[in-house]
CSV table of C-alpha atoms in Angstrom, one decimal:
chain,number,residue,atom,x,y,z
A,1,MET,CA,-19.4,29.1,3.9
A,2,HIS,CA,-20.9,25.8,2.5
A,3,THR,CA,-18.1,23.1,2.6
A,4,THR,CA,-19.1,20.4,-0.2
A,5,PRO,CA,-18.2,16.9,0.5
A,6,TRP,CA,-15.2,16.5,-1.8
A,7,LEU,CA,-13.6,19.5,-0.2
A,8,LEU,CA,-13.9,17.7,3.0
A,9,ALA,CA,-12.5,14.9,1.7
A,10,LEU,CA,-9.3,16.6,0.2
A,11,LEU,CA,-9.0,18.4,3.6
A,12,PHE,CA,-9.1,15.1,5.4
A,13,THR,CA,-6.8,13.5,3.1
A,14,SER,CA,-4.3,16.4,4.0
A,15,THR,CA,-4.6,16.3,7.5
A,16,LEU,CA,-3.6,12.7,7.0
A,17,LEU,CA,-0.6,13.5,5.1
A,18,ALA,CA,0.4,16.1,7.3
A,19,VAL,CA,0.5,13.7,10.5
A,20,SER,CA,1.3,10.4,9.0
A,21,PRO,CA,4.8,9.1,8.3
A,22,VAL,CA,5.8,8.8,4.9
A,23,PHE,CA,7.0,5.8,3.2
A,24,ALA,CA,7.4,6.9,-0.2
A,25,ASP,CA,11.0,5.8,-0.8
A,26,SER,CA,11.6,3.0,-3.2
A,27,LEU,CA,13.7,0.0,-2.0
A,28,VAL,CA,17.1,-0.2,-3.6
A,29,PRO,CA,19.9,-2.8,-4.0
A,30,PRO,CA,23.3,-2.2,-2.9
A,31,PRO,CA,25.0,0.4,-5.4
A,32,GLY,CA,26.9,-2.3,-7.5
A,33,TYR,CA,23.5,-3.3,-8.9
A,34,TYR,CA,23.3,-0.1,-10.6
A,35,ALA,CA,26.4,-0.8,-13.0
A,36,PRO,CA,25.8,0.0,-16.5
A,37,VAL,CA,25.7,-3.0,-19.1
A,38,GLY,CA,29.0,-3.6,-21.2
A,39,LYS,CA,29.6,-2.6,-24.9
A,40,ALA,CA,28.3,-4.9,-27.5
A,41,SER,CA,31.2,-7.5,-28.3
A,42,GLY,CA,31.6,-11.2,-29.2
A,43,LYS,CA,29.3,-13.4,-31.4
A,44,PRO,CA,25.8,-13.4,-30.9
A,45,GLN,CA,25.1,-16.1,-28.6
A,46,HIS,CA,22.5,-18.7,-29.7
A,47,CYS,CA,19.3,-19.2,-27.0
A,48,SER,CA,18.4,-22.5,-26.3
A,49,ALA,CA,14.6,-23.6,-25.4
A,50,PRO,CA,14.1,-23.0,-22.0
A,51,PRO,CA,13.6,-26.2,-19.6
A,52,PRO,CA,10.4,-27.3,-19.3
A,53,PRO,CA,8.3,-25.5,-16.6
A,54,TYR,CA,7.8,-27.4,-13.6
A,55,THR,CA,4.2,-27.2,-12.3
A,56,ALA,CA,4.0,-30.6,-10.7
A,57,LYS,CA,4.1,-31.3,-6.9
A,58,LEU,CA,7.1,-30.1,-5.0
A,59,GLU,CA,7.9,-33.4,-3.5
A,60,PHE,CA,11.5,-34.4,-3.7
A,61,ARG,CA,13.6,-37.0,-2.0
A,62,SER,CA,16.1,-35.7,0.3
A,63,LYS,CA,19.9,-36.5,-0.3
A,64,TYR,CA,20.1,-37.0,3.2
A,65,GLU,CA,17.4,-39.5,3.1
A,66,GLY,CA,17.5,-42.1,6.0
A,67,SER,CA,20.1,-40.4,7.8
A,68,ASP,CA,19.4,-39.5,11.7
A,69,GLN,CA,18.5,-36.6,13.4
A,70,ALA,CA,21.7,-35.2,12.4
A,71,ARG,CA,20.7,-35.3,8.7
A,72,ALA,CA,24.5,-35.4,7.8
A,73,THR,CA,24.9,-38.7,6.1
A,74,LEU,CA,24.9,-38.9,2.2
A,75,ASN,CA,22.5,-41.0,0.4
A,76,THR,CA,23.6,-41.2,-3.1
A,77,THR,CA,20.9,-43.0,-4.4
A,78,ALA,CA,18.4,-40.4,-3.0
A,79,GLU,CA,20.5,-37.8,-4.0
A,80,LYS,CA,20.6,-38.8,-7.7
A,81,ALA,CA,16.9,-39.3,-7.5
A,82,PHE,CA,16.9,-35.7,-6.3
A,83,ARG,CA,19.2,-34.3,-9.1
A,84,ASP,CA,17.1,-36.2,-11.6
A,85,SER,CA,13.7,-34.7,-10.7
A,86,THR,CA,15.1,-31.2,-9.7
A,87,ALA,CA,17.1,-30.9,-13.2
A,88,PRO,CA,14.6,-28.6,-14.7
A,89,ILE,CA,14.7,-26.3,-12.0
A,90,THR,CA,18.5,-26.1,-11.5
A,91,GLU,CA,18.7,-25.6,-15.5
A,92,LEU,CA,16.8,-22.7,-15.3
A,93,GLU,CA,18.7,-21.3,-12.3
A,94,ARG,CA,22.0,-21.5,-13.9
A,95,GLY,CA,20.7,-20.6,-17.5
A,96,VAL,CA,19.1,-17.3,-16.7
A,97,THR,CA,22.1,-16.5,-14.2
A,98,ASP,CA,24.6,-17.5,-16.9
A,99,GLN,CA,22.3,-15.4,-19.5
A,100,VAL,CA,22.2,-12.1,-17.1
A,101,THR,CA,25.8,-12.6,-16.4
A,102,ARG,CA,27.3,-12.8,-20.2
A,103,TYR,CA,24.5,-10.1,-21.1
A,104,LEU,CA,25.9,-7.5,-18.3
A,105,ARG,CA,29.8,-8.2,-19.6
A,106,ASP,CA,29.1,-8.5,-23.5
A,107,GLY,CA,26.2,-6.4,-23.9
A,108,GLN,CA,24.7,-8.8,-26.5
A,109,ARG,CA,20.8,-8.1,-26.7
A,110,GLU,CA,20.1,-11.8,-27.4
A,111,GLN,CA,21.1,-12.9,-24.0
A,112,LEU,CA,19.0,-10.4,-22.2
A,113,GLU,CA,15.9,-11.4,-24.5
A,114,CYS,CA,16.8,-15.1,-24.0
A,115,ALA,CA,16.8,-14.7,-19.9
A,116,LEU,CA,13.6,-13.2,-20.4
A,117,GLN,CA,12.2,-15.7,-22.7
A,118,TRP,CA,13.0,-18.3,-20.1
A,119,LEU,CA,11.6,-16.4,-17.2
A,120,GLY,CA,8.6,-15.5,-18.9
A,121,ASN,CA,8.0,-19.0,-20.1
A,122,TRP,CA,7.9,-20.5,-16.4
A,123,ALA,CA,6.1,-17.2,-15.2
A,124,GLN,CA,3.2,-17.8,-17.4
A,125,ALA,CA,2.9,-21.3,-16.4
A,126,ASP,CA,2.7,-20.5,-12.6
A,127,ALA,CA,5.7,-22.9,-12.2
A,128,LEU,CA,6.9,-23.8,-8.9
A,129,LEU,CA,3.8,-22.8,-7.0
A,130,SER,CA,2.3,-25.9,-6.1
A,131,THR,CA,0.8,-26.0,-2.4
A,132,GLU,CA,1.8,-29.9,-2.5
A,133,PHE,CA,5.1,-30.0,-1.1
A,134,ASN,CA,7.3,-31.5,1.3
A,135,HIS,CA,10.4,-29.9,3.1
A,136,THR,CA,12.8,-30.7,0.3
A,137,GLY,CA,10.3,-29.1,-2.2
A,138,LYS,CA,9.8,-25.7,-0.6
A,139,SER,CA,13.5,-25.6,0.1
A,140,ILE,CA,13.9,-25.8,-3.7
A,141,ARG,CA,11.3,-23.1,-4.3
A,142,LYS,CA,13.1,-20.6,-1.8
A,143,TRP,CA,16.4,-21.3,-3.6
A,144,ALA,CA,15.3,-20.8,-6.9
A,145,LEU,CA,13.4,-17.7,-6.0
A,146,GLY,CA,16.4,-16.1,-4.8
A,147,SER,CA,18.9,-17.2,-7.8
A,148,LEU,CA,16.3,-15.8,-10.4
A,149,SER,CA,15.5,-12.6,-8.4
A,150,SER,CA,18.9,-11.7,-7.6
A,151,ALA,CA,19.9,-12.2,-11.2
A,152,TYR,CA,17.3,-10.2,-12.4
A,153,LEU,CA,17.9,-7.1,-10.0
A,154,SER,CA,21.1,-6.5,-12.0
A,155,LEU,CA,18.9,-5.8,-15.3
A,156,LYS,CA,15.9,-4.1,-13.2
A,157,PHE,CA,18.6,-1.6,-11.6
A,158,SER,CA,21.5,-1.0,-14.2
A,159,ASP,CA,21.8,2.5,-15.1
A,160,SER,CA,21.4,1.3,-19.0
A,161,HIS,CA,17.9,0.6,-18.1
A,162,PRO,CA,17.7,-2.8,-20.3
A,163,LEU,CA,14.5,-3.7,-19.2
A,164,ALA,CA,12.7,-0.7,-20.5
A,165,PRO,CA,11.5,-2.0,-24.0
A,166,TYR,CA,10.4,-5.0,-22.1
A,167,GLN,CA,7.5,-3.9,-20.0
A,168,ARG,CA,4.9,-6.3,-21.0
A,169,GLN,CA,7.4,-9.2,-20.2
A,170,THR,CA,8.6,-7.8,-16.9
A,171,GLN,CA,5.3,-7.2,-15.5
A,172,VAL,CA,4.5,-11.1,-16.1
A,173,ILE,CA,7.6,-12.1,-14.5
A,174,GLU,CA,7.7,-9.9,-11.6
A,175,SER,CA,4.0,-11.0,-10.8
A,176,TRP,CA,5.2,-14.5,-10.8
A,177,PHE,CA,8.1,-13.3,-8.5
A,178,ALA,CA,5.5,-11.6,-5.9
A,179,LYS,CA,3.5,-14.9,-6.1
A,180,LEU,CA,6.8,-17.0,-5.1
A,181,ALA,CA,7.7,-14.7,-2.5
A,182,GLU,CA,4.3,-14.8,-0.9
A,183,GLN,CA,4.3,-18.6,-0.9
A,184,THR,CA,7.7,-18.5,0.8
A,185,VAL,CA,6.7,-16.2,3.2
A,186,LYS,CA,4.0,-18.9,4.3
A,187,ASP,CA,6.4,-21.8,3.8
A,188,TRP,CA,8.8,-20.3,6.1
A,189,SER,CA,6.8,-18.3,8.6
A,190,ASP,CA,6.0,-19.3,12.5
A,191,LEU,CA,8.4,-22.2,12.8
A,192,PRO,CA,9.5,-23.2,16.2
A,193,LEU,CA,13.1,-22.0,17.2
A,194,LYS,CA,14.5,-25.4,17.1
A,195,LYS,CA,13.2,-25.5,13.5
A,196,ILE,CA,14.7,-22.2,12.4
A,197,ASN,CA,18.0,-23.0,10.5
A,198,ASN,CA,20.0,-22.0,7.5
A,199,HIS,CA,16.9,-22.9,5.2
A,200,SER,CA,15.2,-19.8,6.9
A,201,TYR,CA,18.0,-17.8,6.3
A,202,TRP,CA,18.2,-18.9,2.7
A,203,ALA,CA,14.4,-18.1,2.5
A,204,ALA,CA,14.9,-14.4,3.9
A,205,TRP,CA,17.4,-13.8,1.2
A,206,SER,CA,15.3,-15.0,-1.6
A,207,VAL,CA,12.5,-12.5,-0.2
A,208,MET,CA,14.7,-10.0,0.3
A,209,ALA,CA,15.8,-10.1,-3.4
A,210,THR,CA,12.4,-10.2,-4.6
A,211,ALA,CA,11.2,-7.3,-2.2
A,212,VAL,CA,13.6,-5.1,-3.6
A,213,ALA,CA,13.0,-6.2,-7.3
A,214,ILE,CA,9.5,-5.5,-7.1
A,215,ASP,CA,9.4,-2.9,-4.7
A,216,ARG,CA,7.6,-4.5,-1.9
A,217,ARG,CA,8.1,-3.0,1.8
A,218,ASP,CA,6.1,-6.0,3.3
A,219,LEU,CA,8.3,-8.7,2.1
A,220,PHE,CA,11.5,-6.5,3.1
A,221,ASP,CA,10.1,-6.5,6.7
A,222,TRP,CA,9.7,-9.8,6.8
A,223,SER,CA,13.4,-10.5,5.7
A,224,ILE,CA,14.3,-8.3,8.3
A,225,GLU,CA,12.5,-10.2,11.0
A,226,GLN,CA,14.0,-13.5,10.0
A,227,PHE,CA,17.6,-11.9,10.3
A,228,ARG,CA,16.9,-10.7,13.4
A,229,ILE,CA,15.5,-14.3,14.8
A,230,ALA,CA,18.9,-15.7,13.0
A,231,ALA,CA,21.0,-12.9,14.7
A,232,ASN,CA,19.4,-14.0,18.1
A,233,GLN,CA,20.3,-17.7,17.5
A,234,VAL,CA,24.0,-17.2,17.5
A,235,ASP,CA,25.6,-17.6,20.8
A,236,ASP,CA,28.3,-15.8,22.7
A,237,GLN,CA,30.8,-17.8,21.0
A,238,GLY,CA,29.7,-17.4,17.6
A,239,TYR,CA,27.9,-20.8,17.2
A,240,LEU,CA,24.4,-21.6,15.9
A,241,PRO,CA,23.0,-23.9,17.9
A,242,ASN,CA,20.8,-25.8,15.3
A,243,GLU,CA,23.7,-26.1,13.0
A,244,LEU,CA,25.9,-27.7,15.5
A,245,LYS,CA,23.3,-30.8,15.4
A,246,ARG,CA,24.6,-31.2,11.6
A,247,ARG,CA,27.7,-33.0,13.7
A,248,GLN,CA,30.4,-33.6,11.3
A,249,ARG,CA,28.9,-31.2,8.9
A,250,ALA,CA,28.5,-28.2,11.6
A,251,LEU,CA,31.2,-26.0,10.5
A,252,ALA,CA,30.2,-26.6,6.7
A,253,TYR,CA,26.7,-25.4,7.6
A,254,HIS,CA,27.9,-22.5,9.9
A,255,ASN,CA,29.6,-21.5,6.7
A,256,TYR,CA,26.5,-22.0,4.4
A,257,ALA,CA,24.7,-19.9,6.8
A,258,LEU,CA,26.7,-16.9,6.2
A,259,PRO,CA,25.9,-15.9,2.3
A,260,PRO,CA,22.2,-15.2,2.5
A,261,LEU,CA,22.6,-13.7,6.0
A,262,ALA,CA,25.4,-11.3,4.9
A,263,MET,CA,23.2,-10.3,1.6
A,264,VAL,CA,20.1,-9.8,3.7
A,265,ALA,CA,22.2,-7.4,5.8
A,266,ALA,CA,23.9,-6.0,2.7
A,267,PHE,CA,20.8,-4.8,1.2
A,268,ALA,CA,19.2,-3.7,4.6
A,269,GLN,CA,21.9,-1.3,4.8
A,270,ALA,CA,21.3,-0.1,1.5
A,271,ASN,CA,17.9,0.7,2.5
A,272,GLY,CA,18.8,2.6,5.8
A,273,VAL,CA,18.2,-0.4,8.1
A,274,ASP,CA,21.9,-1.5,9.6
A,275,LEU,CA,21.7,-5.0,11.1
A,276,ARG,CA,25.4,-4.9,11.8
A,277,GLU,CA,25.3,-4.7,15.6
A,278,GLU,CA,22.2,-6.9,16.0
A,279,ASN,CA,22.9,-9.0,18.9
A,280,HIS,CA,26.2,-7.6,19.5
A,281,ALA,CA,27.3,-8.0,16.1
A,282,ALA,CA,26.3,-11.7,15.9
A,283,LEU,CA,27.1,-11.7,12.1
A,284,ARG,CA,30.7,-10.9,12.7
A,285,ARG,CA,30.9,-13.1,15.5
A,286,LEU,CA,29.3,-16.2,13.2
A,287,ALA,CA,32.1,-15.1,10.6
A,288,GLU,CA,34.9,-14.7,12.8
A,289,ARG,CA,33.9,-18.3,14.2
A,290,VAL,CA,33.5,-19.6,10.8
A,291,MET,CA,37.2,-18.5,9.5
A,292,GLN,CA,38.9,-19.6,13.2
A,293,GLY,CA,37.2,-23.2,12.2
A,294,VAL,CA,38.5,-23.4,8.8
A,295,ASP,CA,41.8,-22.7,10.2
A,296,ASN,CA,41.6,-25.2,13.1
A,297,GLN,CA,38.8,-27.7,13.4
A,298,ASP,CA,39.3,-28.2,17.0
A,299,ALA,CA,36.5,-26.1,18.6
A,300,PHE,CA,34.0,-27.5,16.2
A,301,ARG,CA,35.1,-31.3,16.8
A,302,GLU,CA,35.0,-30.9,20.9
A,303,ARG,CA,31.4,-29.1,20.2
A,304,THR,CA,30.0,-32.0,17.9
A,305,SER,CA,32.0,-34.9,19.2
A,306,GLU,CA,33.1,-35.4,15.5
A,307,LYS,CA,35.5,-34.9,13.1
A,308,GLN,CA,34.5,-32.0,10.9
A,309,ASP,CA,33.7,-32.8,7.0
A,310,MET,CA,35.7,-30.4,5.0
A,311,GLU,CA,35.0,-31.1,1.4
A,312,ASP,CA,32.8,-28.0,0.9
A,313,LEU,CA,34.9,-25.8,2.7
A,314,HIS,CA,37.8,-26.7,0.3
A,315,LYS,CA,35.6,-24.7,-2.6
A,316,ASP,CA,36.2,-21.3,-2.8
A,317,VAL,CA,33.0,-20.4,-4.0
A,318,LYS,CA,31.4,-21.3,-0.7
A,319,PHE,CA,33.1,-18.2,0.6
A,320,ALA,CA,31.1,-15.7,-2.0
A,321,TRP,CA,29.6,-14.3,1.6
A,322,LEU,CA,32.9,-12.5,2.0
A,323,GLU,CA,32.2,-10.3,-0.7
A,324,PRO,CA,28.9,-8.7,0.7
A,325,TYR,CA,30.5,-9.2,4.5
A,326,CYS,CA,33.6,-6.9,3.7
A,327,SER,CA,31.4,-4.1,2.5
A,328,LEU,CA,29.6,-4.0,6.0
A,329,TYR,CA,32.5,-4.7,8.5
A,330,ALA,CA,36.2,-3.3,8.1
A,331,CYS,CA,37.7,-6.8,7.3
A,332,SER,CA,41.0,-7.5,8.7
A,333,PRO,CA,44.0,-7.4,6.0
A,334,GLN,CA,44.2,-11.3,6.4
A,335,LEU,CA,40.5,-11.7,5.6
A,336,GLN,CA,40.7,-9.1,2.8
A,337,GLU,CA,43.7,-11.7,1.2
A,338,GLU,CA,41.7,-14.1,1.8
A,339,ARG,CA,38.8,-12.8,-0.4
A,340,HIS,CA,41.0,-12.0,-3.0
A,341,GLU,CA,42.8,-15.3,-3.1
A,342,LYS,CA,39.3,-17.1,-3.3
A,343,GLY,CA,37.7,-14.6,-5.5
A,344,PRO,CA,36.3,-13.8,-7.9
A,345,PHE,CA,33.2,-15.1,-6.6
A,346,LYS,CA,30.2,-16.6,-9.1
A,347,THR,CA,27.4,-18.3,-7.9
A,348,PHE,CA,24.3,-18.5,-9.2
A,349,ARG,CA,22.6,-18.8,-6.0
A,350,LEU,CA,23.2,-15.3,-5.3
A,351,GLY,CA,22.6,-13.8,-8.8
A,352,GLY,CA,25.7,-14.9,-10.8
A,353,ASP,CA,28.7,-12.3,-10.0
A,354,VAL,CA,29.0,-11.4,-6.6
A,355,THR,CA,32.5,-9.9,-7.2
A,356,ARG,CA,31.2,-7.7,-9.7
A,357,VAL,CA,28.5,-6.3,-7.4
A,358,PHE,CA,30.6,-5.7,-4.3
A,359,THR,CA,34.1,-4.9,-5.6
A,360,PRO,CA,33.6,-4.2,-9.1
A,361,GLN,CA,37.2,-2.6,-9.3
A,362,HIS,CA,38.5,-6.3,-8.3
C-alpha cells in the first residue's frame, strides 16, 4: 500500500501523542477566585481618568539611600522623592485593586469597565517596560505587576465570567502582563545567593499571579523554582540569613517575606504542586519563627545585636499572609484567633480582599 506524506505525518504525530506526557491542564488559582460577582447594588460610581502611563526610565531613589549595608535606616528626603516619582504607579495599583474589589462586591459594571480602561491605557502605552532601571526601579516593576495581575485574577476566573464581553481589551492587557512578567524574570534570574532576599520572593509572586492569569506554564515553573530557592535559604531555626542582615528591621523583613511565599505555595497547591514540605517544611518554620518573634523579640535581638523596629508589625495588614498560610497548614487555634482578630485582610499588593478569597465565610 502506498503511504502518502500527509498520512505519514499523521501517524508520526499520533505516535508522539501516545508516548509524550500531556500538559493540557490549564493553570488555575485557588478556589476562592471563582467567586461570583455580587448582585448590582448602590449608586453607580464615577470613573476618574487613569494616571498617566509611566514610560520613563525606571530609576528611582531608595528610601534607604545613604544607609549602610543593612539598608535599614530611613532617609526621609529620599523617601519623599521616591513617593513623588512613583505616585502614578501607586495610583494605578491602588485604583485598579479598589475598582475590582468594589465591582466584585457591588456588581456595578462601571467599576469593571473603569478597571479595564485604566489597565488598557497603561497596556497600550507599554508602561513600566523600560530596560533602563536601577534596583529600586525593577523592584517597583515587579510589585506593580503582582498587584495588577492578582486583582485581574478575580475577574478572569469568576464564575460570573465578567470579562466575556471584553475580549479585545483583555487581549491587550494580558499581552502587557506577559511582557512585564518576562522582563521580571530577566530582572530577577541568576542572582548570587547572597543577593536573593524578599525582593526575589515578591518577584516570584508577581510572576505566579501572571502565569495563572495568562496560562503560561514556563512562568509558573520559574516561580516554583524561586520558591524552592527561598525555602532552602530558611535555616533550621526558621531564619532567613539575608533578612537577618537588615539588623533592627530583621523581624519585619522576615514577616515581609511571608506574603509572597505563602501565596506562591497556595497557587502551586491549586495546580498539583505541593510545596509545604520543601526543606523540611521551611515555610512553616519561617512562619513560626516570625510569630514567636512578634510575641518576644529576644531571639531576633540576640541574632542581630539590635533592638527590633516593630512599627510595621503593629499594622494588622502586614499579616495578610495568614490567609493563604492557614489554607496550606492546619493552623493552631491561637494562630486562627490571631488571623480573625487581625483580619479581614485587604492589601493591593496581593490583589485586594485576601480574606474574601481564602475565607469567604468570614
